[in-house]
Amino acid sequence: MEERLKKIRIQDLRQKQRYESGEPLSKRFIKKFDKKSELLNENAEAHFVLDEYHSDDENGSQPMGHTGTRKQEGLSATSMNLMEKLGMFAELSTEKGDMEPTDETKIYYCSRTHSQLTQFIHEMRKVKLRPPSWLGAAVQSSAAEQIDPLVVKHLPLASRKNLCINQKVSKLGSAVAINERCLELQRPDVPQNHKCTFLPTKENESLVNDFRDHTLAKIRDIEDLGTIGKNIGICPYYAARATVKPSEASHMFVTLPYPLLLQKFAREALEISLKGHVIIIDEAHNLMDAISNIYSIVVTQSQVNRCRHQLRVYLQKFRNQLKGKNRVYITQVVRLLDSVSACIENTVITNGAANGSLDVGEILAGKGVDQINLFKLMHYLGESRLARKVEAYATFTEEQEQKSILNRSSSSIPVLTHVQTFFQTLTNPTSEGRFFYEKNEGGEISLKYMLLDPTYHFREIVENAKAVILAGGTMSPMDDYVRHLFAYVNPDRLKLWSCGHIIPKENLIVWPVARGSSGIDFDFTYSKRDSPSTIDVLGQSLFKISTVIPDGVVVFFPSYSYLDQVVLRWQKGGSRAASSIWDRLSSQKTIFQESKDAVGVDDVLGEYTKAIGEGRGSLLLSVIGGKMSEGINFSDKLGRGVIAVGLPFPNMQSAQWKAKIEYIEKSVIDQGGSKDAGKAAGRDFYENACMRAVNQSIGRAIRHQNDFASIILLDRRYKTERITSKLPGWIRQSIVQSKGDESFHDVIDSLETFFQSKRDC
């Protein structure tokens, strides 16, 4: 290996010397591209015309790219040409063959958000590894020689939005807009002096190697990659792609967010091969929902109408310049859009319900749509880049009419690209997902494709990887992961493991509370939770709880709408009361409320923390499944008490949840189970979805070894074994064992004793 590494270092040095001593080839072509730019200026609309399309035959087969078999990898001809131009597909010479690094085992660590990945990277920096055993003799023979501890090889991967260093592109804000603009700048018809100067090429390959060496020299985070890219002058997004390729770095960690691992096209774009590698998915309680959301899509009536308008304008302008199959396929796209639009309009007329399910045949019922080969049409849309041409021309015409770009409803996002993704779902097997319609408060109808079975999309990851580890602190109940992600795996290969919490049992007290301070049952079922007496008793009980729990208390409600309803009731007050419930709560602790909008979350947390630091205490009203329920650490004084109000069961009457339960029941029956077993599986899935959200919220309380807190569960259903059994083991072991006849005052006394014991320590 050392001999091979030596050759690679020599080769890298020669590449760098050639780059520093000679003029890059790209400069020699600037004049050529400038001439082309002049021609484009003479006819500004010419580059909006589609190239002649010859890419398919009657069997729908795909042509070979310039590299022959590489077309089998599923890349479009445009992508192949671009990647060849970047030198990414250059054939290996005989000289390079023995110097190509072998692909040692990598560990892919995946989590939901970049902030969670940053926390993991911070912990990685604390790890100190001993030198390997084979260095022992060398150390003994030369005691004076100091051997540095081994550095963990780590590469963080992210999207263009997180890594782009071209200010003109990154300022667009939207991830889709940044992606589209980046690809636009790489088009062959873009003048060289207008292309992105940070893009890796054959001439600056040594800069990519510099980026690789600097990145792997220390444990870096996403921000570090941006800084390195700026200093070296190379795009971090594309340079990181080169770094993740087969590497001699044994057991290198690669961190990346969910979408980059779970989406097949994202893995292909980053050239990530999972074959023989280890996959760790953290915060795995989100995994099934994440897969479903990634492969589900919503298209609105206004988006369809905008597509139709843009395509008709485009056809009107370039009809005479479009030849052969371009004209045929664009006509098919228009026909398909008309069919989708008609489906939306007919849905409004024939269905009075605000939401419901649709059959794919209803969406494809338009005139002549049955003559369209959807697979060939999807292939054409991918190869021709029609969406980008149409949107670019729409932008051009708006600018010509002196319309401000700020007034564009699409915010620089090609709406046809979005609708094209929806079209792709029309080719999916009916067993995998369903179509739905939904009318919003403004009366606009949207169509949604929802993935029902995540198995297929996750199976490829499982079958390629050496090992797959799902990890999380609040994954209970765990049955769903086995049933819906690993049903095809031999049970002998599955290992389920759960451990207690890092804290001693005495540092947590858990109270399921069935009755409030006035003796009224806590019944927060959907049909009874709106009762004014229930809401009032809830406020009175929270007031008494807040008097005995010091510092910060976080209260999680089942939904934003219910939280708003409760707050409104508390602020009104009763006719005989000297002050409202809200005023009484405010007199005990400073109240903060989570907003449904993402804006202001950090400000609310900052003010909440500040009030606790000033010694008065705070009460934070939040929502289960909301922004405060995940990724926020309410450690120490920030979360001495965490309270769950009710159970956030999804609406079983919604078309989407009906479809989910029907799918679960049918799957059990198809596998040989009885009808009763199917109904039991559906009920379990429904309850588990609710309890995973609860567990994630109440798990915010304990964050380190010396932390202590209380968890109060307000609802009579928390007293049932069926619900209690779905709590994590470390929470169940701290539940106060009651005789069943305890009063609310017993709860208050118990909490007071618990916190008094912590003050005495």
Coordinates of N, CA and C in Angstrom, one line a residue, residues 120-132 147-153 217-219 253:
F120 N -23.1 15.3 16.0 CA -22.3 14.1 15.9 C -20.8 14.4 15.6
I121 N -20.6 15.3 14.7 CA -19.2 15.7 14.4 C -18.5 16.2 15.6
H122 N -19.2 17.0 16.4 CA -18.6 17.6 17.6 C -18.2 16.5 18.5
E123 N -19.0 15.4 18.6 CA -18.6 14.3 19.5 C -17.4 13.5 18.9
M124 N -17.4 13.4 17.6 CA -16.3 12.7 17.0 C -14.9 13.3 17.3
R125 N -14.9 14.6 17.4 CA -13.7 15.3 17.6 C -13.1 15.0 19.0
K126 N -13.9 14.5 19.9 CA -13.5 14.1 21.2 C -12.8 12.7 21.3
V127 N -13.0 12.0 20.2 CA -12.5 10.6 20.2 C -11.0 10.6 19.9
K128 N -10.2 9.9 20.8 CA -8.8 9.8 20.6 C -8.4 8.3 20.4
L129 N -7.9 8.0 19.2 CA -7.6 6.6 18.9 C -6.2 6.3 19.1
R130 N -5.9 5.1 19.7 CA -4.5 4.7 19.9 C -3.9 4.2 18.5
P131 N -2.6 4.3 18.4 CA -2.0 3.8 17.2 C -2.2 2.3 17.0
P132 N -2.2 1.8 15.8 CA -2.4 0.4 15.6 C -1.4 -0.5 16.3
I147 N 4.6 9.6 18.6 CA 3.7 9.2 17.5 C 2.3 9.8 17.8
D148 N 1.8 10.6 16.9 CA 0.6 11.3 17.1 C -0.6 10.3 17.1
P149 N -1.6 10.6 17.8 CA -2.8 9.7 17.8 C -3.4 9.7 16.4
L150 N -4.0 8.6 16.0 CA -4.6 8.5 14.7 C -5.8 9.5 14.6
V151 N -5.9 10.0 13.4 CA -7.0 10.9 13.1 C -8.1 10.2 12.3
V152 N -9.3 10.3 12.8 CA -10.4 9.6 12.1 C -10.7 10.3 10.8
K153 N -10.7 9.6 9.7 CA -11.0 10.1 8.4 C -12.5 10.4 8.3
A217 N -7.6 15.8 6.5 CA -6.5 16.0 7.5 C -7.1 16.1 8.9
K218 N -8.3 16.7 9.0 CA -8.9 16.9 10.3 C -10.4 16.5 10.2
I219 N -11.1 16.4 11.3 CA -12.5 16.2 11.3 C -13.2 17.5 11.0
F253 N -15.4 7.8 7.9 CA -16.7 8.1 8.2 C -17.2 9.1 7.2

